[in-house]
Short mmCIF file of C-alpha atoms in Angstrom, two decimals:
data_model
loop_
_atom_site.label_atom_id
_atom_site.label_comp_id
_atom_site.label_asym_id
_atom_site.label_seq_id
_atom_site.Cartn_x
_atom_site.Cartn_y
_atom_site.Cartn_z
CA UNK A 16 -6.48 21.50 6.93
CA UNK A 17 -6.49 20.05 3.43
CA UNK A 18 -7.78 16.80 4.91
CA UNK A 19 -10.42 18.52 6.99
CA UNK A 20 -12.44 20.16 4.26
CA UNK A 21 -12.64 22.54 1.37
CA UNK A 22 -10.44 25.62 0.92
CA UNK A 23 -13.27 28.14 1.24
CA UNK A 24 -14.06 26.67 4.67
CA UNK A 25 -10.41 27.39 5.56
CA UNK A 26 -10.90 31.02 4.52
CA UNK A 27 -9.25 30.75 1.09
CA UNK A 28 -10.83 32.13 -2.09
CA UNK A 29 -11.01 28.75 -3.83
CA UNK A 30 -13.85 26.24 -4.20
CA UNK A 31 -11.57 23.20 -4.52
CA UNK A 32 -7.97 22.54 -3.60
CA UNK A 33 -5.42 23.36 -6.30
CA UNK A 34 -1.66 23.83 -6.37
CA UNK A 35 -2.23 27.55 -5.82
CA UNK A 36 -4.63 27.00 -2.90
CA UNK A 37 -2.07 24.72 -1.22
CA UNK A 38 0.72 27.30 -1.63
CA UNK A 39 -1.53 30.03 -0.18
CA UNK A 40 -2.43 27.82 2.78
CA UNK A 41 1.20 26.98 3.52
CA UNK A 42 2.18 30.64 3.34
CA UNK A 43 -0.69 31.75 5.57
CA UNK A 44 -0.32 28.99 8.18
CA UNK A 45 3.48 28.64 8.30
CA UNK A 46 4.84 31.86 6.79
CA UNK A 47 6.69 29.82 4.16
CA UNK A 48 6.38 30.66 0.48
CA UNK A 49 6.63 27.58 -1.73
CA UNK A 50 6.61 27.51 -5.50
CA UNK A 51 3.87 25.83 -7.53
CA UNK A 52 6.49 23.25 -8.59
CA UNK A 53 7.20 22.41 -4.94
CA UNK A 54 3.47 22.17 -4.24
CA UNK A 55 3.18 19.84 -7.24
CA UNK A 56 5.92 17.58 -5.86
CA UNK A 57 4.07 17.34 -2.54
CA UNK A 58 0.75 16.65 -4.26
CA UNK A 59 2.38 13.97 -6.41
CA UNK A 60 3.98 12.37 -3.36
CA UNK A 61 0.60 12.36 -1.62
CA UNK A 62 -1.11 10.77 -4.66
CA UNK A 63 -3.18 13.86 -5.46
CA UNK A 64 -2.10 14.41 -9.04
CA UNK A 65 -2.63 12.19 -12.01
CA UNK A 66 -1.55 11.53 -15.53
CA UNK A 67 -2.69 13.89 -18.22
CA UNK A 68 -5.27 11.99 -20.18
CA UNK A 69 -7.13 13.56 -23.05
CA UNK A 70 -10.88 13.11 -22.78
CA UNK A 71 -12.03 15.90 -25.08
CA UNK A 72 -13.47 18.79 -23.12
CA UNK A 73 -13.93 16.59 -20.05
CA UNK A 74 -11.87 16.31 -16.92
CA UNK A 75 -10.37 13.04 -15.77
CA UNK A 76 -11.70 12.22 -12.30
CA UNK A 77 -10.22 9.67 -9.91
CA UNK A 78 -11.16 8.55 -6.39
CA UNK A 79 -7.98 7.65 -4.58
CA UNK A 80 -7.10 6.98 -0.96
CA UNK A 81 -3.74 8.58 -0.14
CA UNK A 82 -2.45 8.31 3.42
CA UNK A 83 -5.73 6.93 4.76
CA UNK A 84 -7.84 9.75 3.32
CA UNK A 85 -10.38 9.70 0.52
CA UNK A 86 -9.66 12.08 -2.35
CA UNK A 87 -11.54 13.09 -5.47
CA UNK A 88 -9.03 14.38 -8.00
CA UNK A 89 -9.91 16.06 -11.30
CA UNK A 90 -7.21 16.79 -13.89
CA UNK A 91 -7.73 18.87 -17.01
CA UNK A 92 -6.06 18.00 -20.30
CA UNK A 93 -3.68 20.93 -19.57
CA UNK A 94 -2.63 19.38 -16.27
CA UNK A 95 -4.57 21.62 -13.87
CA UNK A 96 -5.42 19.66 -10.73
CA UNK A 97 -8.50 20.17 -8.55
CA UNK A 98 -9.27 18.01 -5.54
CA UNK A 99 -11.16 17.57 -2.32
CA UNK A 100 -10.36 15.22 0.49
CA UNK A 101 -12.18 13.68 3.40
CA UNK A 102 -11.66 11.24 6.20
CA UNK A 103 -14.79 9.24 5.29
CA UNK A 104 -15.96 7.84 1.93
CA UNK A 105 -17.93 10.29 -0.20
CA UNK A 106 -21.69 10.20 -0.74
CA UNK A 107 -23.74 11.21 -3.79
CA UNK A 108 -24.39 14.73 -2.45
CA UNK A 109 -20.65 15.36 -2.01
CA UNK A 110 -19.96 14.05 -5.52
CA UNK A 111 -22.57 16.37 -7.03
CA UNK A 112 -21.12 19.30 -5.06
CA UNK A 113 -17.62 18.36 -6.31
CA UNK A 114 -18.65 18.60 -9.96
CA UNK A 115 -20.61 21.81 -9.33
CA UNK A 116 -17.57 23.36 -7.66
CA UNK A 117 -15.45 22.30 -10.63
CA UNK A 118 -17.94 24.02 -12.93
CA UNK A 119 -17.93 27.21 -10.86
CA UNK A 120 -14.15 27.32 -10.39
CA UNK A 121 -13.53 26.81 -14.11
CA UNK A 122 -16.45 29.13 -15.02
CA UNK A 123 -17.75 26.69 -17.63
CA UNK A 124 -19.74 23.50 -17.88
CA UNK A 125 -17.58 20.43 -17.30
CA UNK A 126 -17.96 16.75 -17.95
CA UNK A 127 -16.35 14.47 -15.39
CA UNK A 128 -14.93 11.34 -16.99
CA UNK A 129 -14.28 8.90 -14.15
CA UNK A 130 -11.20 6.78 -14.86
CA UNK A 131 -10.39 5.33 -11.41
CA UNK A 132 -12.85 4.34 -8.71
CA UNK A 133 -12.83 1.91 -5.78
CA UNK A 134 -14.61 -1.32 -6.70
CA UNK A 135 -16.41 -1.29 -3.36
CA UNK A 136 -18.03 2.03 -4.34
CA UNK A 137 -19.32 0.99 -7.79
CA UNK A 138 -22.99 1.46 -6.82
CA UNK A 139 -22.21 4.97 -5.60
CA UNK A 140 -20.65 5.80 -8.98
CA UNK A 141 -23.74 4.47 -10.74
CA UNK A 142 -25.94 6.68 -8.55
CA UNK A 143 -23.73 9.71 -9.27
CA UNK A 144 -23.94 9.07 -13.03
CA UNK A 145 -27.73 8.75 -12.72
CA UNK A 146 -27.99 11.97 -10.69
CA UNK A 147 -25.73 14.01 -13.00
CA UNK A 148 -25.77 13.66 -16.78
CA UNK A 149 -22.33 15.32 -16.95
CA UNK A 150 -20.61 12.40 -15.25
CA UNK A 151 -19.38 9.54 -17.41
CA UNK A 152 -17.97 6.29 -16.11
CA UNK A 153 -15.12 5.33 -18.43
CA UNK A 154 -13.08 3.61 -15.81
CA UNK A 155 -11.17 0.83 -14.25
CA UNK A 156 -12.38 -0.30 -10.86
CA UNK A 157 -9.61 -0.77 -8.36
#
């Protein structure tokens, strides 16, 4: 389900996936209660967490490809992780929605500081930065 879409589409009260959303999904679907620490270990194993990097009031954003999926991962300076996944590469509209959902879930304006991005998608990043003044490319292309 995490790979198939966003948590609100799965009936959860979250706009993006978080540790808490994953624990709620596991409990609902499998009747198993896992701790946030256990969820964090799974997310780390799947490549959906990242290092805490301080970028002022911004959030560090990475595009990664764990287990054949595409994932946008945002990490706050306090270590809170927000992500969305998909089977296909993202487009500009999905990137704009991602930042808007971050803003709504955090209930404040956010600046996305992109630190990791696939080199093959550089033009897409440039279009996202052009479409949204709250996205900054301060990255390494990989």
